[in-house]
Coordinates of C-alpha atoms in Angstrom, one line a residue:
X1166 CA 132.5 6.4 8.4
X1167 CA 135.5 7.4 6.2
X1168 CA 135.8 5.9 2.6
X1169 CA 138.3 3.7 2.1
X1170 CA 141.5 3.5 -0.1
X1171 CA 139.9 1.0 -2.6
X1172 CA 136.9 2.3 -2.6
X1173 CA 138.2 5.4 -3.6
X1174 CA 139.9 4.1 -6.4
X1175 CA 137.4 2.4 -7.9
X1176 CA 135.0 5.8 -7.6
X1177 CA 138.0 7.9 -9.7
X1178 CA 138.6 5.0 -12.2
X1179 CA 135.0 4.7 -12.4
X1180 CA 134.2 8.3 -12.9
X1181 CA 137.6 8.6 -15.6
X1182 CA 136.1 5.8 -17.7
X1183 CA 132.5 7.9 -17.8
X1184 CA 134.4 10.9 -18.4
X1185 CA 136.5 9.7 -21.0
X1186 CA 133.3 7.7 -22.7
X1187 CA 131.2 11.2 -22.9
X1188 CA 134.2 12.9 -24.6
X1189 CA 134.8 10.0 -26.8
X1190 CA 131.5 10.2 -28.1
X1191 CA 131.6 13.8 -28.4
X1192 CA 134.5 14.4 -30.2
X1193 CA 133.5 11.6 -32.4
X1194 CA 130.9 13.8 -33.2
X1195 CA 133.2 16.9 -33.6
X1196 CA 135.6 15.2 -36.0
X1197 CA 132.8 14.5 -38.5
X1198 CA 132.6 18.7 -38.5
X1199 CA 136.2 18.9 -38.8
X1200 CA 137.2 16.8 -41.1
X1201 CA 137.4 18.1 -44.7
X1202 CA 134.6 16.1 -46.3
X1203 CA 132.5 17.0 -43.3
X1204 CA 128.9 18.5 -43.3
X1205 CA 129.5 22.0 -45.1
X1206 CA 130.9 20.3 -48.3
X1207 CA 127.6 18.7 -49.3
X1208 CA 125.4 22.4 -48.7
X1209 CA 128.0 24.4 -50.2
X1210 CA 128.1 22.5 -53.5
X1211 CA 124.5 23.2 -53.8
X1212 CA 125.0 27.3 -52.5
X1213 CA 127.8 27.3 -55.5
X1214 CA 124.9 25.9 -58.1
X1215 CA 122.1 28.2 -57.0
X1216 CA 124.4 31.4 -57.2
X1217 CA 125.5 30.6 -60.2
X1218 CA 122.9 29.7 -61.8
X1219 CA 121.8 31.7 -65.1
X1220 CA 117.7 33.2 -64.8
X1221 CA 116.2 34.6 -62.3
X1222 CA 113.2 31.2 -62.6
X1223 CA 114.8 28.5 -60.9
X1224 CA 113.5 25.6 -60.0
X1225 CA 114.4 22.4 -58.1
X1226 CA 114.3 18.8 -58.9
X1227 CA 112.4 16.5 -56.2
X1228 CA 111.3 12.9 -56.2
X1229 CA 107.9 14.4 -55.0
X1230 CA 107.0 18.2 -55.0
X1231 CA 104.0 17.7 -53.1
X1232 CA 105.9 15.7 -50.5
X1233 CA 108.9 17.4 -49.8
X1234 CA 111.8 14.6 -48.2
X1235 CA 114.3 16.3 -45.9
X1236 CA 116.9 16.4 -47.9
X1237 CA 115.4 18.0 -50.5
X1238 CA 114.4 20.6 -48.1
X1239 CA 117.7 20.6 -47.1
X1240 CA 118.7 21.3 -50.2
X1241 CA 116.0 23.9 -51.1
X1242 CA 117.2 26.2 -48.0
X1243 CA 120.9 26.5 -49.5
X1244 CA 119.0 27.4 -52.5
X1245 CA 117.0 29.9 -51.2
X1246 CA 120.0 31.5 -48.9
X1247 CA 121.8 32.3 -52.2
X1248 CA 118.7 33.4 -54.3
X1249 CA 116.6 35.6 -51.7
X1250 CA 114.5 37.5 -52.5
X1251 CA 114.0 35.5 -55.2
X1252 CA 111.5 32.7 -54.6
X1253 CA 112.8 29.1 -55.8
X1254 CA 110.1 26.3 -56.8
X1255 CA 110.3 22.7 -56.3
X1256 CA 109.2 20.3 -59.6
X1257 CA 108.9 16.3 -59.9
X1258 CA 109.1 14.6 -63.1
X1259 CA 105.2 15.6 -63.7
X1260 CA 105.9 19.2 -63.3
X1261 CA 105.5 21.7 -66.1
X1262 CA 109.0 23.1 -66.4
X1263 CA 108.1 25.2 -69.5
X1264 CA 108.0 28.8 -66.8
X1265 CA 111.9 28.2 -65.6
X1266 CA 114.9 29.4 -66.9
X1267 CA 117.1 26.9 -65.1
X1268 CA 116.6 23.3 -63.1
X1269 CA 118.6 22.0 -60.1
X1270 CA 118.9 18.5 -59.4
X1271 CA 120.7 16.0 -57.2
X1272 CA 124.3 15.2 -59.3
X1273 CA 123.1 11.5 -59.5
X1274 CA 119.3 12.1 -60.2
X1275 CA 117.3 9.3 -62.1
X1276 CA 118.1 8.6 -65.8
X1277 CA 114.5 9.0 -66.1
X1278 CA 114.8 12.2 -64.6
X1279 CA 117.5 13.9 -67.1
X1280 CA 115.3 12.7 -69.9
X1281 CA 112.7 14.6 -69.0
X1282 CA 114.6 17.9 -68.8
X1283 CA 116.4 16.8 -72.5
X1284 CA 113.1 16.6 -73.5
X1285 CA 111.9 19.7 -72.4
X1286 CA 114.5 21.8 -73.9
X1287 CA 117.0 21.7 -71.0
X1288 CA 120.9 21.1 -71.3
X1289 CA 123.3 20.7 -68.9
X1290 CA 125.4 24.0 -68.5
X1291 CA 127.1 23.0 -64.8
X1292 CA 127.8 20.3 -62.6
X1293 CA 129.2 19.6 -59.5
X1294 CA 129.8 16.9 -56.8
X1295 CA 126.2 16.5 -55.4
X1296 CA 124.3 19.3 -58.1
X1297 CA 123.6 19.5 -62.0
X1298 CA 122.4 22.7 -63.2
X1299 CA 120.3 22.0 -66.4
X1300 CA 119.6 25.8 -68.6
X1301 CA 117.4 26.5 -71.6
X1302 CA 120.2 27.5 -74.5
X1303 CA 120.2 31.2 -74.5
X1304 CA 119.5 32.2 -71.3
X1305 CA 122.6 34.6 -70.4
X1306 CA 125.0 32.8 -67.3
X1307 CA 125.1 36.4 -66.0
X1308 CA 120.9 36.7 -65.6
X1309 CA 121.2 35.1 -62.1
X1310 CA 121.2 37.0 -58.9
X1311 CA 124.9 38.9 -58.2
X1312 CA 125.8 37.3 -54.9
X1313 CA 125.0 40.1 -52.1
X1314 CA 128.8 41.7 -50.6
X1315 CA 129.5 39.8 -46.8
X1316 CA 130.5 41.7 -44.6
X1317 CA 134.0 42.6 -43.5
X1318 CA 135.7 40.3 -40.8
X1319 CA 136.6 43.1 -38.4
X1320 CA 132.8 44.6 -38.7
X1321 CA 131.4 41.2 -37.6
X1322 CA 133.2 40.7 -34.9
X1323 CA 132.6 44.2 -33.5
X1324 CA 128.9 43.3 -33.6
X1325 CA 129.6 40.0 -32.1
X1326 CA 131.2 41.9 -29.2
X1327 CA 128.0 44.1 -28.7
X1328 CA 125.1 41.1 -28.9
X1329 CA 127.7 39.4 -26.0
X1330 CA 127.4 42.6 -23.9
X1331 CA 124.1 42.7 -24.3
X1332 CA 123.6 38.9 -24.1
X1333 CA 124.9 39.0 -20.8
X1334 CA 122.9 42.0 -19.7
X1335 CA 119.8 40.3 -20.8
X1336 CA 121.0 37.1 -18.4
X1337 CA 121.6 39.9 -15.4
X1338 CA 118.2 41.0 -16.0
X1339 CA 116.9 37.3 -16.2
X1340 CA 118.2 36.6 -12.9
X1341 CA 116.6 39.3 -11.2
X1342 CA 118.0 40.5 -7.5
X1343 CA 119.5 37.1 -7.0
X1344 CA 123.5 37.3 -8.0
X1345 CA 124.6 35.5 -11.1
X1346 CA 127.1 33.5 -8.2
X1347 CA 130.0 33.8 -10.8
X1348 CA 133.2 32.0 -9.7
X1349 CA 136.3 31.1 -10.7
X1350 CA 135.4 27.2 -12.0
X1351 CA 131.9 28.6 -13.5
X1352 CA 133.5 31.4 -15.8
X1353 CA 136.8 28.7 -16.8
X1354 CA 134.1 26.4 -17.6
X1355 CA 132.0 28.6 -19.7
X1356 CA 135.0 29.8 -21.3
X1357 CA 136.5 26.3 -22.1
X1358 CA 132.8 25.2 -23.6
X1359 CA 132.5 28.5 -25.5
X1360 CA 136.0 28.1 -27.2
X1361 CA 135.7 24.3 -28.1
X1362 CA 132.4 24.6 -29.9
X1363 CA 133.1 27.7 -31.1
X1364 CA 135.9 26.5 -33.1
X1365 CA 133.9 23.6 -34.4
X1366 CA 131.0 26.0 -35.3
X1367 CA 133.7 28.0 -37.1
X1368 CA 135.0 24.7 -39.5
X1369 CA 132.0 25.2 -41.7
X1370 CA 129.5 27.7 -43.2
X1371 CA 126.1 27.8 -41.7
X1372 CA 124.1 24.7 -42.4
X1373 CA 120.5 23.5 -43.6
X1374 CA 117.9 23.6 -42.6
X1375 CA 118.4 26.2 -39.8
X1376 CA 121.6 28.2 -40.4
X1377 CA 120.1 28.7 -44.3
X1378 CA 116.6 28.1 -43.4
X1379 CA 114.4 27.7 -40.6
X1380 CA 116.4 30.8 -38.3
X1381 CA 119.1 32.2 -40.3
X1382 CA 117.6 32.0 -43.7
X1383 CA 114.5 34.0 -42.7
X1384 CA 116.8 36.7 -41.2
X1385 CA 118.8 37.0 -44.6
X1386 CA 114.7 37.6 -45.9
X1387 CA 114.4 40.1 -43.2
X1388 CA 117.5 41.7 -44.0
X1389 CA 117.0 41.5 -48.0
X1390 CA 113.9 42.8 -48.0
X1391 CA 113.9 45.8 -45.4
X1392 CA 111.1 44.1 -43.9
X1393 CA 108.6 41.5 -43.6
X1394 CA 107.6 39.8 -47.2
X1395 CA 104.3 38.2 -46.4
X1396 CA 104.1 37.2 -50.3
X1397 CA 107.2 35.4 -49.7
X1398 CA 106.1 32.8 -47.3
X1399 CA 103.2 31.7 -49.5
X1400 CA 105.7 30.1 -51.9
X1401 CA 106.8 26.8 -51.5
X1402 CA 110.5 28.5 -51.1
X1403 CA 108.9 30.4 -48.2
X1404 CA 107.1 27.5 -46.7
X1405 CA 110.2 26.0 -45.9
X1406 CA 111.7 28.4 -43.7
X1407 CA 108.9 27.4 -41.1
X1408 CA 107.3 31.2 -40.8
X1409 CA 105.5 29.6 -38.0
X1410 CA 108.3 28.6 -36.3
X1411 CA 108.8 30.7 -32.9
X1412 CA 111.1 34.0 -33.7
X1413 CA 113.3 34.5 -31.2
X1414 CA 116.7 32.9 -32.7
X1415 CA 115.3 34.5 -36.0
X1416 CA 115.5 38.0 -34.6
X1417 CA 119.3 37.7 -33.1
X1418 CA 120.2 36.6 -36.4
X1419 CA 118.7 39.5 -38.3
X1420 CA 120.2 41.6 -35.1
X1421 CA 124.3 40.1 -35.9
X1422 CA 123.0 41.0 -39.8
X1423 CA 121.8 44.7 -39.3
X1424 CA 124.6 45.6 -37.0
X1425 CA 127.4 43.7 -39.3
X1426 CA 125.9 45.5 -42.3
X1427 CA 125.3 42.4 -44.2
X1428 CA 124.4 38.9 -44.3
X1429 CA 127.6 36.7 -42.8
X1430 CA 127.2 32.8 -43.1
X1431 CA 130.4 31.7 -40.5
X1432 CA 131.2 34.2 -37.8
X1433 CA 127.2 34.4 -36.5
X1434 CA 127.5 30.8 -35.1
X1435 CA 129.5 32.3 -32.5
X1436 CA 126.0 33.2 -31.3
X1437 CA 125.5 29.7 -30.2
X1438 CA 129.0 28.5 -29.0
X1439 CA 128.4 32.0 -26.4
X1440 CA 124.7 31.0 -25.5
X1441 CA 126.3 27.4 -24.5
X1442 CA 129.1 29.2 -22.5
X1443 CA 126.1 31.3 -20.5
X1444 CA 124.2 27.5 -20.2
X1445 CA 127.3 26.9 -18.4
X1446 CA 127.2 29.8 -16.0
X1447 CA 123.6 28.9 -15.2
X1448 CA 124.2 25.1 -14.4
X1449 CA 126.6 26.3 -12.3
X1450 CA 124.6 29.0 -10.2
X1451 CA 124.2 28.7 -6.5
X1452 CA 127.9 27.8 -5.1
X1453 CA 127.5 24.1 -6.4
X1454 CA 131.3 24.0 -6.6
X1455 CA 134.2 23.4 -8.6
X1456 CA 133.7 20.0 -9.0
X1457 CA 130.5 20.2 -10.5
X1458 CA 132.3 21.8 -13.2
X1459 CA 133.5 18.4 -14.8
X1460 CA 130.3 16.7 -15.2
X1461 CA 128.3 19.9 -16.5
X1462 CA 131.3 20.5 -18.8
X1463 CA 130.7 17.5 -20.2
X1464 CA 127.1 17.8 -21.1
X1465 CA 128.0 20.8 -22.9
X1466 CA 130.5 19.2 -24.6
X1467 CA 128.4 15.8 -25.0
X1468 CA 127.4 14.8 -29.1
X1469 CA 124.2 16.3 -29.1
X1470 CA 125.5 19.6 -27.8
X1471 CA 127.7 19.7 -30.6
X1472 CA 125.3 19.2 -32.9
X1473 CA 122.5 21.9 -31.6
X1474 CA 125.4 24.9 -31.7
X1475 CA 126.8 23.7 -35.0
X1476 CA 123.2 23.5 -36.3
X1477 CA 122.4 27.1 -35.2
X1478 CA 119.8 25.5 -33.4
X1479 CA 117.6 27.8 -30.5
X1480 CA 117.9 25.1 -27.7
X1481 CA 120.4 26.5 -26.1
X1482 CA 118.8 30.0 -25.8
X1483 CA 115.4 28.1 -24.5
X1484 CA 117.7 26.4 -21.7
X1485 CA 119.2 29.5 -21.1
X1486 CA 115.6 31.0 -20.8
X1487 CA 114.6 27.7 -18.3
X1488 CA 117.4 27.8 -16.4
X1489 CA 117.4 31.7 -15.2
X1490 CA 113.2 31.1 -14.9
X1491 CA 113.4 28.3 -12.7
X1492 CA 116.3 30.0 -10.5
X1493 CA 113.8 32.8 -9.9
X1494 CA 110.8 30.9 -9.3
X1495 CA 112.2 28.3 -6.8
X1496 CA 113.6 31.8 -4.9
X1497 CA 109.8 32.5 -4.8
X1498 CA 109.3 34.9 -7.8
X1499 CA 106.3 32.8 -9.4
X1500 CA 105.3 35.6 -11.6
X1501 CA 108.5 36.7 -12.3
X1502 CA 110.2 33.1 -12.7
X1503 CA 106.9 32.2 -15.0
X1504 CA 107.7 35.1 -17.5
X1505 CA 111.1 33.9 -17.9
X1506 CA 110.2 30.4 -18.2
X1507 CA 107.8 31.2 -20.7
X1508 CA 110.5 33.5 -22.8
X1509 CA 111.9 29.7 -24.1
X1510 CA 108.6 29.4 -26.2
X1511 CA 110.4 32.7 -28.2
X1512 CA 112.1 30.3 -29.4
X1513 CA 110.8 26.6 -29.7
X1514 CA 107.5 25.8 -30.8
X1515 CA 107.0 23.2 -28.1
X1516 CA 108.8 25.2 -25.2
X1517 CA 105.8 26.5 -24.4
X1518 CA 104.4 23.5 -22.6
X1519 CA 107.8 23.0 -21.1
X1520 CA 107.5 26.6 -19.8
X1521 CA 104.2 25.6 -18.1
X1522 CA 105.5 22.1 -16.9
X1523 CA 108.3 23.7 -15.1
X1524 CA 106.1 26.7 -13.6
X1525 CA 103.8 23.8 -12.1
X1526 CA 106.4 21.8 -11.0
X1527 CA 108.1 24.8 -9.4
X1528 CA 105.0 26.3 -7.5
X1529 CA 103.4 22.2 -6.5
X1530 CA 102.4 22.9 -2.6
X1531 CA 102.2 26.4 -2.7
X1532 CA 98.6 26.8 -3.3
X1533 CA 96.4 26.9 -6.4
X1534 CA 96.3 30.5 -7.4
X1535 CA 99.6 31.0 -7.2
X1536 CA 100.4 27.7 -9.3
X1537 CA 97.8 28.6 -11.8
X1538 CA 99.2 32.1 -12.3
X1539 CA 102.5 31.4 -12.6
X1540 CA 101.9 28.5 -15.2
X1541 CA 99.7 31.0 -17.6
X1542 CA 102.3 33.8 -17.3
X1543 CA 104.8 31.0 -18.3
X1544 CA 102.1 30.2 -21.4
X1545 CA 101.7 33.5 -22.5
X1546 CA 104.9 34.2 -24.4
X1547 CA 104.0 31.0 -26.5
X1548 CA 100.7 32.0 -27.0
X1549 CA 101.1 35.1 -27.7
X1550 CA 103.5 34.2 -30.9
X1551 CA 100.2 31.5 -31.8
X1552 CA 98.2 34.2 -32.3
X1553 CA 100.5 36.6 -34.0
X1554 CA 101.1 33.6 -36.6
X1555 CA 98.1 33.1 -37.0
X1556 CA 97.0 36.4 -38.0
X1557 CA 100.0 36.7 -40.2
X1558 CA 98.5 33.6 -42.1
X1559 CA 101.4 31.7 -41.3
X1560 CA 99.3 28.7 -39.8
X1561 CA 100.9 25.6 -37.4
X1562 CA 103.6 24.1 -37.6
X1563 CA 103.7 21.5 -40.5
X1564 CA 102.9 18.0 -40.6
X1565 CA 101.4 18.0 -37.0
X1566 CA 97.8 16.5 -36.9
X1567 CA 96.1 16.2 -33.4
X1568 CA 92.9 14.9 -34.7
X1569 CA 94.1 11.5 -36.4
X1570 CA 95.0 8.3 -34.8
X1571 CA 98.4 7.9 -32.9
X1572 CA 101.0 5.6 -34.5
X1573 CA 102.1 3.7 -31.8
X1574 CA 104.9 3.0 -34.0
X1575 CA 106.0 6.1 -33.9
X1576 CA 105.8 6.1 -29.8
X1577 CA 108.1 3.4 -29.9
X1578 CA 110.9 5.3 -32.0
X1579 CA 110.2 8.2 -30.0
X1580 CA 110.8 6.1 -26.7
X1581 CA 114.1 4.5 -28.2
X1582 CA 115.3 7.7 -29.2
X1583 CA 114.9 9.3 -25.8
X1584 CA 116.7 5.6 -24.4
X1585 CA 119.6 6.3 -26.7
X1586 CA 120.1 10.3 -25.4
X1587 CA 120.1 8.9 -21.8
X1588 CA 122.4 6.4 -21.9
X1589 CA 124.7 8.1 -24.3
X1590 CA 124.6 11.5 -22.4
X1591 CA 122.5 12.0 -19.5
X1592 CA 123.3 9.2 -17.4
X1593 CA 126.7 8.7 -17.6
X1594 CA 127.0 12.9 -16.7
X1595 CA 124.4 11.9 -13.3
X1596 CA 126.8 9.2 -12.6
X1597 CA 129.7 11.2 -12.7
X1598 CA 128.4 14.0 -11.2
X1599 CA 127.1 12.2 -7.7
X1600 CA 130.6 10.2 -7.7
X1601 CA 133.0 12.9 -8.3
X1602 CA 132.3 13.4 -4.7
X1603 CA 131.9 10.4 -2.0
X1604 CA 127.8 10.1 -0.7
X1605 CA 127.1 9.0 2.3
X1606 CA 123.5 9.8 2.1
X1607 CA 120.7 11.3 -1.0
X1608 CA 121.1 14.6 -1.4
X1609 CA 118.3 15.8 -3.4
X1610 CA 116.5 18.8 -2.2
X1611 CA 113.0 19.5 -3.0
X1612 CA 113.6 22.0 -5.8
X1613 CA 115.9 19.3 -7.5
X1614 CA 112.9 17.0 -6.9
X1615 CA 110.9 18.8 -8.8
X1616 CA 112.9 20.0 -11.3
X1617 CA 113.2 16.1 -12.1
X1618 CA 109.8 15.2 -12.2
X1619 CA 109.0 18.0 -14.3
X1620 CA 111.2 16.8 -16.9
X1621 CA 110.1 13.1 -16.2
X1622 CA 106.5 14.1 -17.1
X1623 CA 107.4 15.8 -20.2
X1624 CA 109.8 12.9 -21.5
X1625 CA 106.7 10.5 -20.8
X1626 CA 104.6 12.8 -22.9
X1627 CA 106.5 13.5 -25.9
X1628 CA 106.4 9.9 -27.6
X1629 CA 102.8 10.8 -27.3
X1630 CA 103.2 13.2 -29.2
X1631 CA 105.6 11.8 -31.6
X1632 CA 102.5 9.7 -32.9
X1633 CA 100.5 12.6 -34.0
X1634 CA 103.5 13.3 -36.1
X1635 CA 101.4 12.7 -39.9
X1636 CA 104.2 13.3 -42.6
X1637 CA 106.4 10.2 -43.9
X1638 CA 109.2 11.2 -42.9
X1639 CA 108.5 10.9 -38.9
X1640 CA 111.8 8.4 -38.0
X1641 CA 114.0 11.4 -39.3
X1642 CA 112.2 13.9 -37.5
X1643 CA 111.8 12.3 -34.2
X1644 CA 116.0 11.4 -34.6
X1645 CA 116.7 15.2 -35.1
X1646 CA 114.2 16.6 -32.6
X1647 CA 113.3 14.2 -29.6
X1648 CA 117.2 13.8 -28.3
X1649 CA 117.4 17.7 -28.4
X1650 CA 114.3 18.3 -26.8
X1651 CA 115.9 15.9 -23.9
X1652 CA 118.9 17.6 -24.3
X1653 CA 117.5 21.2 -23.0
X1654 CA 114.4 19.9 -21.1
X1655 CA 117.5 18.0 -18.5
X1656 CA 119.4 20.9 -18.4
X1657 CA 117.2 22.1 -15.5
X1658 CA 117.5 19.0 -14.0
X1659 CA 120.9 18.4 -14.3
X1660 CA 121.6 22.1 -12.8
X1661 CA 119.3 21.4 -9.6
X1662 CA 121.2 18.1 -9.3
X1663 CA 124.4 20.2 -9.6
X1664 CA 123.5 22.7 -6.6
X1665 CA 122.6 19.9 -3.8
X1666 CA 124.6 17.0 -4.9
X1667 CA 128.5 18.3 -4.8
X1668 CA 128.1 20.5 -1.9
X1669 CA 127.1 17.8 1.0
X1670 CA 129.8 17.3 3.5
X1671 CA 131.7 14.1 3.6

């Protein structure tokens, strides 16, 4: 039975009114990177105050130094991008600031605050629109730290050229004997997606907490100091560039840094607006067609997308990892599709579980062994890293505690915030991808099956989670992490969806 006239034009103005919603929403997100009070000018009036700041002692101003609130991390990472190797300090209005040469605090601190720096021999030297830079009098302005030499344009890119040849030879090797299946609509799509975010990437300098902190900021350490400071990281400076954190996005930064011949803080995002362009390639593996271009296009393009590769975030090397792992365990590598499953814990601290989820969602029906074997292969990556943290001394990953009571509280946010990411992104994407094509009956094959209640099981588990979470701050965290944790965790999903839905005959 043939579809009629109407009820094809209610499908297309259907799917043109999800289409245009997702990229609504996305560039609305976009724009807010764009525009020229966007996110850089905040982190870069604090870079400006640290690397100009006289002393080599410096010190930051914080409501609570025990008790460090995100933005004051935030704002302790641009520090520490511009002073490294030197190690900054955070104070509160208890501290003893007697040891520091100069004091940082937030433009429109406390009145309470200033007093206490008046009174303690410190005078106002500097200002800016979000910083104050408060110096003892005769401490020479040219004490500080010379600001270390970028590296030329045309270097930089030349490097960028080599970690994209090699990027892609590591995604050949991924894949294993199976083809990579590139076509016309897969490459045009990864090339579309790769331009667009790259060019929002490229609006602004790397960002806190991970471009200057958590990834990037530890590579600029790695770079500075020839190697690894394991004094560094027991400073409250250190301590905020997560050591624990898995180092796989850590290690590609250093790489772009060794080959450019210096520390860059723009062109290395192109790291992330490439690794979303492979993303694309893999969602679109297996022949799933041109049309399946549109709706996977448009997860790549969606708000939190945008966000992850302008945040030099490692999601979307963990999907990347995911995807080509579960590509070569539903082929019937289990040992070999586990490994690469398990590379994404290289470079989340939770994708380690994911890794497993996927290898036992992947292998359900084909015997224990083989299910059991594949899922610690997956683990071992993850684990691995555990243990090399822990002998490094650089212990968990903070503010987690698995021994106290759950806020249910917390599971509730969590939930929401998983509610929000699907209906802003994922579901409006399924619905155009199964009505970009007329159905006359379900098309989802067993691996897609799987794939989906792999992912279902792990969204049901991380509000769990989420109320383990012990530090105050929880509602920010679970607003940063949980919809980017849904964001990549789909991804598999969404390309298994892709591969059976689009090609069904009419």
């Amino acid at each position: 039975m043939s579809e009629g006239p109407w009820m094809t034009a209610c499908r297309w103005l259907l799917v043109s009114a999800l289409a245009s919603f997702c990229l609504w929403k996305g560039a609305g997100t976009a724009s807010a990177y764009l525009e020229n009070a966007g996110a850089g000018s905040y982190t870069d009036c604090w870079r400006e105050a640290a690397r100009n700041a006289p002393g080599h002692r410096i010190a930051l101003l914080c409501k609570d130094a025990a008790d460090l609130a995100p933005m004051d991390r935030a704002r302790l990472a641009a520090i520490s991008w511009e002073r490294v190797p030197e190690a900054s300090v955070t104070v509160d209005r208890d501290s003893d600031l007697r040891p520091f040469d100069t004091v940082l605090s937030f433009a429109w601190r406390a009145a309470a605050d200033e007093r206490k720096l008046k009174d303690d021999g410190f005078v106002l030297v500097a200002s800016n629109r979000h910083a104050k830079t408060w110096s003892r009098e005769g401490v020479s302005p040219s004490a500080g730290t010379p600001p270390s030499a970028a590296p030329s344009a045309v270097r930089e890119c030349l490097a960028l050229s080599v970690e994209f040849a090699l990027l892609l030879l590591c995604l050949r090797m991924l894949a294993g004997r199976a083809p990579l299946g590139l076509t016309l609509s897969s490459v045009a799509t990864a090339l579309v997606v790769a331009a667009v975010l790259g060019c929002i990437a490229l609006s602004h300098t790397l960002l806190e907490p991970n471009g200057l902190g958590t990834y990037g900021g530890k590579a600029k350490l790695l770079f500075s100091c020839e190697g690894l400071p394991r004094d560094y990281f027991t400073t409250v400076a250190g301590n905020a560039l997560q050591p624990s954190y898995p180092p796989g996005m850590t290690l590609l930064a250093y790489f772009h840094f060794l080959l450019s011949g210096g520390c860059g803080d723009r062109l290395v995002q192109l790291l992330e607006a490439f690794a979303m362009g492979l993303v694309g390639i893999g969602l679109l593996r297996g022949g799933s067609g041109p049309r399946a271009a549109v709706p996977v296009a448009l997860y790549l393009l969606s708000p939190m997308a945008i966000r992850t590769t302008s945040g030099f975030y490692a999601e979307p090397f963990a999907a990347l990892a995911l995807l080509a792992g579960w590509d070569r365990l539903v082929r019937g590598g289990f040992v070999g599709g586990g490994l690469v499953l398990g590379l994404a814990g290289m470079f989340r601290p939770e994708a380690g579980v994911v890794a497993v989820a996927f290898a036992l969602a992947g292998c359900w029906g084909q015997g224990v062994r083989r299910s059991l074997t594949s899922a610690a292969v997956a683990a071992l990556p993850a684990f691995a890293w555990m243990m090399s943290a822990r002998l490094l001394g650089y212990g968990g990953v903070q503010d987690w505690d698995f021994l106290s009571v759950p806020r249910f509280g917390q599971m509730g946010y969590a939930l929401l915030c998983e509610a929000t990411f699907l209906g802003v992104t994922a579901v409006p994407v399924a619905l155009v991808l199964y009505l970009i094509r007329p159905l006359h009956r379900p098309c989802i094959d067993r691996p897609a099956r799987r794939a989906l209640l792999a992912a279902a099981a792990l969204m049901l588990i991380v509000p769990i989670l989420c109320g383990f979470h012990a530090s105050s701050h929880a509602a920010w965290m679970m607003d940063n992490t949980v919809p980017r944790f849904a964001w990549y965790v789909l991804a598999v999903s969404l390309g298994a969806l892709a591969r059976c839905a689009v090609t069904q005959r009419s």
